[in-house]
Tab-separated table of N, CA and C in Angstrom:
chain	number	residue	atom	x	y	z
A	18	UNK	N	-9.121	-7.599	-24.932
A	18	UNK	CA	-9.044	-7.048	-23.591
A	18	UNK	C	-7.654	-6.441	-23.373
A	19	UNK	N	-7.699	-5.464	-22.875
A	19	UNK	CA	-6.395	-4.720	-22.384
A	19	UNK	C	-5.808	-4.858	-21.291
A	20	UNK	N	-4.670	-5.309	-20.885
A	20	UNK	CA	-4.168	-5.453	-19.330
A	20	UNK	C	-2.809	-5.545	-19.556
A	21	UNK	N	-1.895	-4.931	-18.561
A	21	UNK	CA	-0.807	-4.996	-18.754
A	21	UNK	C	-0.173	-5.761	-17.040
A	22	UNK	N	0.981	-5.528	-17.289
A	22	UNK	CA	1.793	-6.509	-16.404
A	22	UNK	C	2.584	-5.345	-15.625
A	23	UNK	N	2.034	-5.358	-14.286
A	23	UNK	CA	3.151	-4.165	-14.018
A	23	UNK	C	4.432	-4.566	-12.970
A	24	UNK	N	5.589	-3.887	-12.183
A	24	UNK	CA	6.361	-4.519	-11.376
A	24	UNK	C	5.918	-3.782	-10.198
A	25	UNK	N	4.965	-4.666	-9.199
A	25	UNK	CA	4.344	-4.197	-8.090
A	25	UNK	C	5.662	-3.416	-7.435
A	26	UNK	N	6.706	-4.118	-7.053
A	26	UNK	CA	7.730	-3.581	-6.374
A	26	UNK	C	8.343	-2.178	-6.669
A	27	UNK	N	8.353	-2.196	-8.048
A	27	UNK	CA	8.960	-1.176	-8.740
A	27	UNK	C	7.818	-0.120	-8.400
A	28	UNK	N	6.983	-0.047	-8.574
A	28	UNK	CA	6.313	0.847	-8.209
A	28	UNK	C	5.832	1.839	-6.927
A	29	UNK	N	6.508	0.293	-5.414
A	29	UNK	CA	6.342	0.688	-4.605
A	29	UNK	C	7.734	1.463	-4.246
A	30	UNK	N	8.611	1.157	-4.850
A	30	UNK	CA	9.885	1.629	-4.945
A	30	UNK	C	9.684	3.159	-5.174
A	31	UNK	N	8.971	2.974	-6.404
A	31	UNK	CA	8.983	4.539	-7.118
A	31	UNK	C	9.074	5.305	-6.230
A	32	UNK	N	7.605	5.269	-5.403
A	32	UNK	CA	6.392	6.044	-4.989
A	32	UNK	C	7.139	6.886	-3.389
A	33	UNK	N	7.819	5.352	-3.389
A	33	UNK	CA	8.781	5.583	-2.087
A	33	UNK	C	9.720	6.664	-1.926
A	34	UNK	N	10.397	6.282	-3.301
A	34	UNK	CA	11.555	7.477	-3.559
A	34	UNK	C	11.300	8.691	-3.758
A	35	UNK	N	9.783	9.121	-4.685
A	35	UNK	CA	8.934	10.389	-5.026
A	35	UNK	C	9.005	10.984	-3.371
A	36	UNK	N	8.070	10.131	-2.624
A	36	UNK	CA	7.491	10.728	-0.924
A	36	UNK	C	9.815	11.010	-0.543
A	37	UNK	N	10.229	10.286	-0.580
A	37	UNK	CA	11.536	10.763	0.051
A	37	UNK	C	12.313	11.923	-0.544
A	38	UNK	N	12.326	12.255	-1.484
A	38	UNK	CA	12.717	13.512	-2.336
A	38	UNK	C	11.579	14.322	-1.690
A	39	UNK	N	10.365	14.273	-1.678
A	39	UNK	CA	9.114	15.338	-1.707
A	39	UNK	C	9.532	15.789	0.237
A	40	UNK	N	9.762	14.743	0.678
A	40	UNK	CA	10.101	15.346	2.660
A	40	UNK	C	11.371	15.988	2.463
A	41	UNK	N	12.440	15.725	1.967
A	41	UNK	CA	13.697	16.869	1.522
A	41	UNK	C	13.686	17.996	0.772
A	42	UNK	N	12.723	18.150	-0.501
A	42	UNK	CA	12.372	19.383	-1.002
A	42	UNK	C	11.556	20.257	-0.114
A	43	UNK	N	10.704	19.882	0.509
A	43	UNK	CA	9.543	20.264	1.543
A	43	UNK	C	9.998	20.943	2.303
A	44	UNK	N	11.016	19.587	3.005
A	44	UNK	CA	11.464	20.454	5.141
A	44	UNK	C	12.731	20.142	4.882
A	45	UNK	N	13.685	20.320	3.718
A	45	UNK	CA	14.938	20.671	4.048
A	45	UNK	C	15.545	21.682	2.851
A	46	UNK	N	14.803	22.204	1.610
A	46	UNK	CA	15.132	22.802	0.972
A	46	UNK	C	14.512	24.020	0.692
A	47	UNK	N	13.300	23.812	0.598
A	47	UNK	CA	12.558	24.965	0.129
A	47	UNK	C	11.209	25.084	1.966
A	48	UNK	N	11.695	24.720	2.795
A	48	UNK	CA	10.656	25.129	3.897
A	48	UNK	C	10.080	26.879	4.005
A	49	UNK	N	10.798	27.958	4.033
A	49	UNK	CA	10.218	29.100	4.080
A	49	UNK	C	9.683	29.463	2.470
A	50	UNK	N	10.490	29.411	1.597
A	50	UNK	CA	9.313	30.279	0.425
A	50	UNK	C	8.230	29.651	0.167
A	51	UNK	N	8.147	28.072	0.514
A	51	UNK	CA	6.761	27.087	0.968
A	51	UNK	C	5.745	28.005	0.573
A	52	UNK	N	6.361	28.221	2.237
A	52	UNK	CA	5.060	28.726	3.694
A	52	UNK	C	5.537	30.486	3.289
A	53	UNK	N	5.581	31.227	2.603
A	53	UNK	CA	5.651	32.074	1.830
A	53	UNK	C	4.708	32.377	0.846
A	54	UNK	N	4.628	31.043	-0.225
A	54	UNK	CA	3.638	31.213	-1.265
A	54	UNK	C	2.530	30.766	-0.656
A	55	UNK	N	2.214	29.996	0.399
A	55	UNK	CA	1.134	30.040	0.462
A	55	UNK	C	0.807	30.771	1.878
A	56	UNK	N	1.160	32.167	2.350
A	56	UNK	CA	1.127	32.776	2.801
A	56	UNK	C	0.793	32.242	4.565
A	57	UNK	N	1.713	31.094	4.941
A	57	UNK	CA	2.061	30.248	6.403
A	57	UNK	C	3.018	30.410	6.686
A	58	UNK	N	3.766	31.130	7.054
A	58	UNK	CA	4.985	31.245	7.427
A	58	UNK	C	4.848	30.720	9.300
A	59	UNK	N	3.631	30.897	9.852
A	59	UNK	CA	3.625	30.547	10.865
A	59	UNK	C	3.775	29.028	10.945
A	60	UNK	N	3.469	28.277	10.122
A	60	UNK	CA	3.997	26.791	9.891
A	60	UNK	C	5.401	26.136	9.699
A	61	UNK	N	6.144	27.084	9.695
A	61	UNK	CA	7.251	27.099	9.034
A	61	UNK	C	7.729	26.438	10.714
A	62	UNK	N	8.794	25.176	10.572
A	62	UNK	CA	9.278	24.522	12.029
A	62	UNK	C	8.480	23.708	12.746
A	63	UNK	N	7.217	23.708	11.885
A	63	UNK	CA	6.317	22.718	12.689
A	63	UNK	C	6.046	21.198	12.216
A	64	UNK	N	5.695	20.447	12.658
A	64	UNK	CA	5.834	19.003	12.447
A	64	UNK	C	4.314	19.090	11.526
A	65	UNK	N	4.463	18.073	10.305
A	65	UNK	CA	3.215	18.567	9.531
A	65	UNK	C	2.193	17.576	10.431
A	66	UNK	N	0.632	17.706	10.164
A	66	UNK	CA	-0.347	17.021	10.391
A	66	UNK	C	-0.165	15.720	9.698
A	67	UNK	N	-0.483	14.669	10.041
A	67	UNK	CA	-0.268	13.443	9.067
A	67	UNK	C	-1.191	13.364	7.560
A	68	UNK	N	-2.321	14.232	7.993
A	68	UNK	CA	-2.328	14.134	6.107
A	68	UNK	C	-1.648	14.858	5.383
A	69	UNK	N	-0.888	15.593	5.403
A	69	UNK	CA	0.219	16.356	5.089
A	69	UNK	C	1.426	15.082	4.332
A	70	UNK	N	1.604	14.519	5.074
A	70	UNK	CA	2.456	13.172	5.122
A	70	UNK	C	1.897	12.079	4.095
A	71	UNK	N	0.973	11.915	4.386
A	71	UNK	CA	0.304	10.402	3.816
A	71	UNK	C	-0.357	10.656	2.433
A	72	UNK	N	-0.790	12.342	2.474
A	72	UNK	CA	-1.772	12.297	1.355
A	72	UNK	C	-0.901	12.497	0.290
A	73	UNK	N	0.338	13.388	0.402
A	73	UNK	CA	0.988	13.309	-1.043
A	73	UNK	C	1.761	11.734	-1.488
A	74	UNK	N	1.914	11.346	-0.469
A	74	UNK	CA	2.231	9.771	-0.628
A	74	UNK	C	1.256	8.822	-1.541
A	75	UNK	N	0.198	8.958	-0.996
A	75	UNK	CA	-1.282	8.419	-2.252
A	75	UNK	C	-1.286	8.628	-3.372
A	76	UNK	N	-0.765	10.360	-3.582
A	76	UNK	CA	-1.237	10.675	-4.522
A	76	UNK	C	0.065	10.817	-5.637
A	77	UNK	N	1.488	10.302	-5.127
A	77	UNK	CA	2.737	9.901	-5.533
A	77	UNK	C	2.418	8.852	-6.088
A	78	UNK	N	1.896	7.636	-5.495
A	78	UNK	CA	1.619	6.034	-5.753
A	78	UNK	C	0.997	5.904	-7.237
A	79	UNK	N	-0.427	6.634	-6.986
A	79	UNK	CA	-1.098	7.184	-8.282
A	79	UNK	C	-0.573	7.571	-9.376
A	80	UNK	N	0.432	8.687	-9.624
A	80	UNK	CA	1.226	8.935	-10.392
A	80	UNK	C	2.008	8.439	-10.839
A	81	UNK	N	2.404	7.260	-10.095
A	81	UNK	CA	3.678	6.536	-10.371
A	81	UNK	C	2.760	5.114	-11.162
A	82	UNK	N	1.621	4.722	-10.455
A	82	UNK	CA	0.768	3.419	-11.208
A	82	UNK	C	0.657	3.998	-12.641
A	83	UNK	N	0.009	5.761	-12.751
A	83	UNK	CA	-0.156	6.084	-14.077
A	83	UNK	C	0.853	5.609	-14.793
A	84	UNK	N	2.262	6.454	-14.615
A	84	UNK	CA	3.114	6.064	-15.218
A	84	UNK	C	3.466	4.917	-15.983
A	85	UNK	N	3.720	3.636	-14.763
A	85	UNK	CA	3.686	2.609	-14.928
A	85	UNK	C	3.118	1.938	-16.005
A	86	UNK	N	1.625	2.292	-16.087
A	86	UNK	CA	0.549	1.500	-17.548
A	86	UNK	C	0.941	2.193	-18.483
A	87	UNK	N	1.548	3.562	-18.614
A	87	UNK	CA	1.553	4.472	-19.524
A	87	UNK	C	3.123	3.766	-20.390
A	88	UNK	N	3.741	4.093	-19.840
A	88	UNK	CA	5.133	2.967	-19.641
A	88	UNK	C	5.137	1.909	-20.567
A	89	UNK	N	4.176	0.916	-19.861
A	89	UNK	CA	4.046	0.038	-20.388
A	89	UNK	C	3.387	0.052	-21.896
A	90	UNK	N	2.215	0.147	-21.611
A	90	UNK	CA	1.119	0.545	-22.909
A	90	UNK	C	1.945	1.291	-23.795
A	91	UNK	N	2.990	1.997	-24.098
A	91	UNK	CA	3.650	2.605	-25.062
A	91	UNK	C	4.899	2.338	-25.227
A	92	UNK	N	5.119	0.936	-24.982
A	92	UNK	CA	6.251	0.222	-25.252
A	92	UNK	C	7.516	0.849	-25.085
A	93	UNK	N	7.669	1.305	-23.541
A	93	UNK	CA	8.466	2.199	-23.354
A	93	UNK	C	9.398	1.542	-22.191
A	94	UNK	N	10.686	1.229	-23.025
A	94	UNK	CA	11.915	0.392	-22.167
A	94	UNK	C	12.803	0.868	-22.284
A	95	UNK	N	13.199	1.653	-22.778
A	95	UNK	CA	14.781	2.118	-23.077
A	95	UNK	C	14.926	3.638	-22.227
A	96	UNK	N	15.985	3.790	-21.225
A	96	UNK	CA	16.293	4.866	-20.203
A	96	UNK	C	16.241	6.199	-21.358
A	97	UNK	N	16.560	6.614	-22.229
A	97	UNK	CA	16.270	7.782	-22.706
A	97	UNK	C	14.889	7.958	-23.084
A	98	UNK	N	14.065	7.132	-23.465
A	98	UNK	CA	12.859	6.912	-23.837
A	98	UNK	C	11.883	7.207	-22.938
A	99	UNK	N	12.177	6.588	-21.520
A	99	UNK	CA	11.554	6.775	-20.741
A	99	UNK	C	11.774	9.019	-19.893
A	100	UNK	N	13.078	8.454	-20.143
A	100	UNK	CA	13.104	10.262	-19.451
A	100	UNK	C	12.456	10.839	-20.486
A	101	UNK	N	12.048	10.941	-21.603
A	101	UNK	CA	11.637	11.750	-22.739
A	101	UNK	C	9.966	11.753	-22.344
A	102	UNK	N	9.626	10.855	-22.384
A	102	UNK	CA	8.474	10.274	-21.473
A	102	UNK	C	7.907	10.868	-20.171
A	103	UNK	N	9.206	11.184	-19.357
A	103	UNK	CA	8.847	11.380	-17.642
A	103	UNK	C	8.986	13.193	-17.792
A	104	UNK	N	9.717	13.838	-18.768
A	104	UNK	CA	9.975	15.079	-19.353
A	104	UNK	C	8.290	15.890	-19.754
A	105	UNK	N	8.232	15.303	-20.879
A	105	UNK	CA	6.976	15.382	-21.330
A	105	UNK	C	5.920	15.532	-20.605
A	106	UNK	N	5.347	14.262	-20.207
A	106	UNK	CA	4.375	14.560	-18.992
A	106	UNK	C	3.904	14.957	-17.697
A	107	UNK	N	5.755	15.113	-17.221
A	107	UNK	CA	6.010	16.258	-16.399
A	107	UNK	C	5.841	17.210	-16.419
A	108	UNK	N	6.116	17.901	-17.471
A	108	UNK	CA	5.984	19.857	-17.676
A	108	UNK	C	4.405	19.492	-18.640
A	109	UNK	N	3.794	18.454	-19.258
A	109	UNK	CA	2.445	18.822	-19.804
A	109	UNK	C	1.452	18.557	-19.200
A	110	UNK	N	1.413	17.964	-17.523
A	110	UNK	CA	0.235	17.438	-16.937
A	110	UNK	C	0.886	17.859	-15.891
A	111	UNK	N	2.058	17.439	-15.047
A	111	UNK	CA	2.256	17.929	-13.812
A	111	UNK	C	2.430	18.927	-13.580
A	112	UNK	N	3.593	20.136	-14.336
A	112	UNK	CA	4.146	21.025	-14.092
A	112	UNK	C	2.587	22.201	-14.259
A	113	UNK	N	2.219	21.990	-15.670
A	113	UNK	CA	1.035	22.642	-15.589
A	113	UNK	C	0.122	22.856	-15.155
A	114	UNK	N	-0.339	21.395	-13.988
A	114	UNK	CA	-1.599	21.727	-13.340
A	114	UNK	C	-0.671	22.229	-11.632
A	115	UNK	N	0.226	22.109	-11.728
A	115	UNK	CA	0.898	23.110	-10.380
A	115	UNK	C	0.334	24.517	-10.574
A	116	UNK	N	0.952	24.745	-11.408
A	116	UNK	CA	0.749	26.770	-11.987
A	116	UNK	C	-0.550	26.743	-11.714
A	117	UNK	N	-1.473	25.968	-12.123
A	117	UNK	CA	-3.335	25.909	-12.545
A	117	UNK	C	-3.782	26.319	-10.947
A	118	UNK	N	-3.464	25.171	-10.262
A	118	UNK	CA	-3.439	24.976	-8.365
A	118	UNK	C	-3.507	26.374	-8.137
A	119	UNK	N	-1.633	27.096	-8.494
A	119	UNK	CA	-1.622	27.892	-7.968
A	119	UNK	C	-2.266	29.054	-8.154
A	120	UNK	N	-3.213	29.410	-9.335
A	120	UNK	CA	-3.787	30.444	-9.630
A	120	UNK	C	-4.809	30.324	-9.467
A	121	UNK	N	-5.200	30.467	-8.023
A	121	UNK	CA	-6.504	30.523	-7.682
A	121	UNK	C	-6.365	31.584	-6.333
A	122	UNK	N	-7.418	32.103	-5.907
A	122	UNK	CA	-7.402	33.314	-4.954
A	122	UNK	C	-6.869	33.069	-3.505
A	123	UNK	N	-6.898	31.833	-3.325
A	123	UNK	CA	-6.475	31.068	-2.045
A	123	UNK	C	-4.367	31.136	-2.070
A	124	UNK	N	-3.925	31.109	-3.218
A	124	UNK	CA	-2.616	31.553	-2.817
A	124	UNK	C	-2.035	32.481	-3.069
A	125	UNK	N	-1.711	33.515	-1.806
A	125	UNK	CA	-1.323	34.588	-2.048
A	125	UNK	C	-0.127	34.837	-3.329
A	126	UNK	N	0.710	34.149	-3.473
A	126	UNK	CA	1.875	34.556	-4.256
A	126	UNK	C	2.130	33.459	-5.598
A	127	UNK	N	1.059	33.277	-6.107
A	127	UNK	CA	1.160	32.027	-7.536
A	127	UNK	C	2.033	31.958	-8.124
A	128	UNK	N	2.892	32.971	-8.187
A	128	UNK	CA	3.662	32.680	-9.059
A	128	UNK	C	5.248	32.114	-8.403
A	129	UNK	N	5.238	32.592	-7.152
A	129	UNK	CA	6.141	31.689	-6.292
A	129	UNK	C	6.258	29.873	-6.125
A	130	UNK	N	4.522	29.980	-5.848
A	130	UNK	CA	3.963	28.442	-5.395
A	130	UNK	C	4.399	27.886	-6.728
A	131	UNK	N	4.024	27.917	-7.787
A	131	UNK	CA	4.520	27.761	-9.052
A	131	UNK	C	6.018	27.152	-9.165
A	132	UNK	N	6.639	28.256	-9.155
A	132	UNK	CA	8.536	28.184	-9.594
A	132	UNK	C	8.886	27.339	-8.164
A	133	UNK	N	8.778	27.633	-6.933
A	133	UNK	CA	9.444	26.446	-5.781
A	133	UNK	C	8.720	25.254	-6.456
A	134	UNK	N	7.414	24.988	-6.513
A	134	UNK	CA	6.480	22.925	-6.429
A	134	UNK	C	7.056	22.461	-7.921
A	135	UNK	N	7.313	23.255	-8.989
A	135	UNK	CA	7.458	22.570	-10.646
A	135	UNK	C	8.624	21.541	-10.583
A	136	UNK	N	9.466	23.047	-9.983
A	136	UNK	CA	11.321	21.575	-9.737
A	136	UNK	C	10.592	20.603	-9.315
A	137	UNK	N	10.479	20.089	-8.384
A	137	UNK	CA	10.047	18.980	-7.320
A	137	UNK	C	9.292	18.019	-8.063
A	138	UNK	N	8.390	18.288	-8.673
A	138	UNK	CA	7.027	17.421	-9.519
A	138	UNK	C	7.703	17.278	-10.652
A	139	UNK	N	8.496	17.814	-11.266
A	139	UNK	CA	9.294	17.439	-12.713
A	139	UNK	C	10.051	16.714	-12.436
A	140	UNK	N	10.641	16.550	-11.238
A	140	UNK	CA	12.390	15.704	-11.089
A	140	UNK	C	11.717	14.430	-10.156
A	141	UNK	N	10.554	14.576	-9.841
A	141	UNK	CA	9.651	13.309	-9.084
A	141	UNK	C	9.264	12.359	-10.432
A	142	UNK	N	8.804	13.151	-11.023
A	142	UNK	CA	8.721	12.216	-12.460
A	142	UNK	C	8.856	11.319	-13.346
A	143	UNK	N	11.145	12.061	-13.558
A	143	UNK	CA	11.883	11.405	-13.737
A	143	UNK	C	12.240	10.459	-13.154
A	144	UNK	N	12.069	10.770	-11.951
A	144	UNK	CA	12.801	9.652	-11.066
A	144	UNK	C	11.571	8.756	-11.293
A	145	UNK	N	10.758	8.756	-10.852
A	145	UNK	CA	9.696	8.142	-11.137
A	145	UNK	C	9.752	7.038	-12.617
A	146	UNK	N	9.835	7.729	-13.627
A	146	UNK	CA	10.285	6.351	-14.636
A	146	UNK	C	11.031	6.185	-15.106
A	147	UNK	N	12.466	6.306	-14.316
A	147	UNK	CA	13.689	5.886	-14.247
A	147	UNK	C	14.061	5.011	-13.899
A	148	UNK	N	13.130	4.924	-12.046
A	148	UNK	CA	12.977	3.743	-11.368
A	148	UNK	C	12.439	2.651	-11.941
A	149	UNK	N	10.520	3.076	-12.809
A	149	UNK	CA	9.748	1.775	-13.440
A	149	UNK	C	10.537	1.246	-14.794
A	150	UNK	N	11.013	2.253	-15.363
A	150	UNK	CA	11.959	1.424	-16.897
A	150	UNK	C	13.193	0.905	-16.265
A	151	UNK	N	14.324	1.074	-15.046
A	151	UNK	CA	15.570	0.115	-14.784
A	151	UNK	C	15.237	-1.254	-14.299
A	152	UNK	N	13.448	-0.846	-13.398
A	152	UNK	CA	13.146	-2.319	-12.795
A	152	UNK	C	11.775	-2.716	-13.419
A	153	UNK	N	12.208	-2.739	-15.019
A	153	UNK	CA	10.914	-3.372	-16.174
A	153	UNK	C	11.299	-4.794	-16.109
């Protein structure tokens, strides 16, 4: 049987820190070319809807549990190991299915939505199992 041991905390930690970077990249760094690529600029200054809020938070948690078993399951403890790790599956699952998102007819400017969301989801990553490998 397969099961691993994970650090509940650490994870809630992660997920925490992902959603707090993701509200500063969002509404304090990149707010207009946002709402640019995806052709809202009328959104731009407005307080988001709460699934706006909550849902990338879920879906941070998720990413970060992946991590976590992935982490684990590949005997992965050592801080360079892990960024090599958070690198990797950053630009081969995250970064890539951003671009994927964005090339669809629904966003006007893909290749914008693209280059602003990749930083953000690559450096969420890292941080991401930086946090689960310091608090293994």
């Amino acid at each position: 049987m397969f099961t691993l041991s994970l650090n509940g905390f650490a994870v809630l930690l992660s997920a925490a820190a992902q959603g707090m970077l993701g509200a500063v990249w969002y509404m304090g760094v990149i707010p207009k070319p946002y709402a640019l690529a995806l052709g809202r600029t009328d959104l731009v200054g407005r307080k988001p809807e709460p699934l706006f809020i909550a849902g990338p938070q879920v879906c941070m948690l998720v990413v970060t549990l992946g991590n976590a078993m992935l982490l684990r399951a590949l005997h992965i403890d050592a801080m360079p190991d892990a960024l090599v790790f958070g690198a990797l599956s950053g630009v081969g699952y995250i970064v890539a299915t951003v671009f994927n998102v964005a090339i669809n007819p629904n966003i006007p400017r893909p290749l914008l939505y693209g280059v602003i969301n990749a930083p953000y989801f690559l450096v969420s990553n890292l941080v991401s199992c930086a946090i689960l490998t310091a608090m293994a």
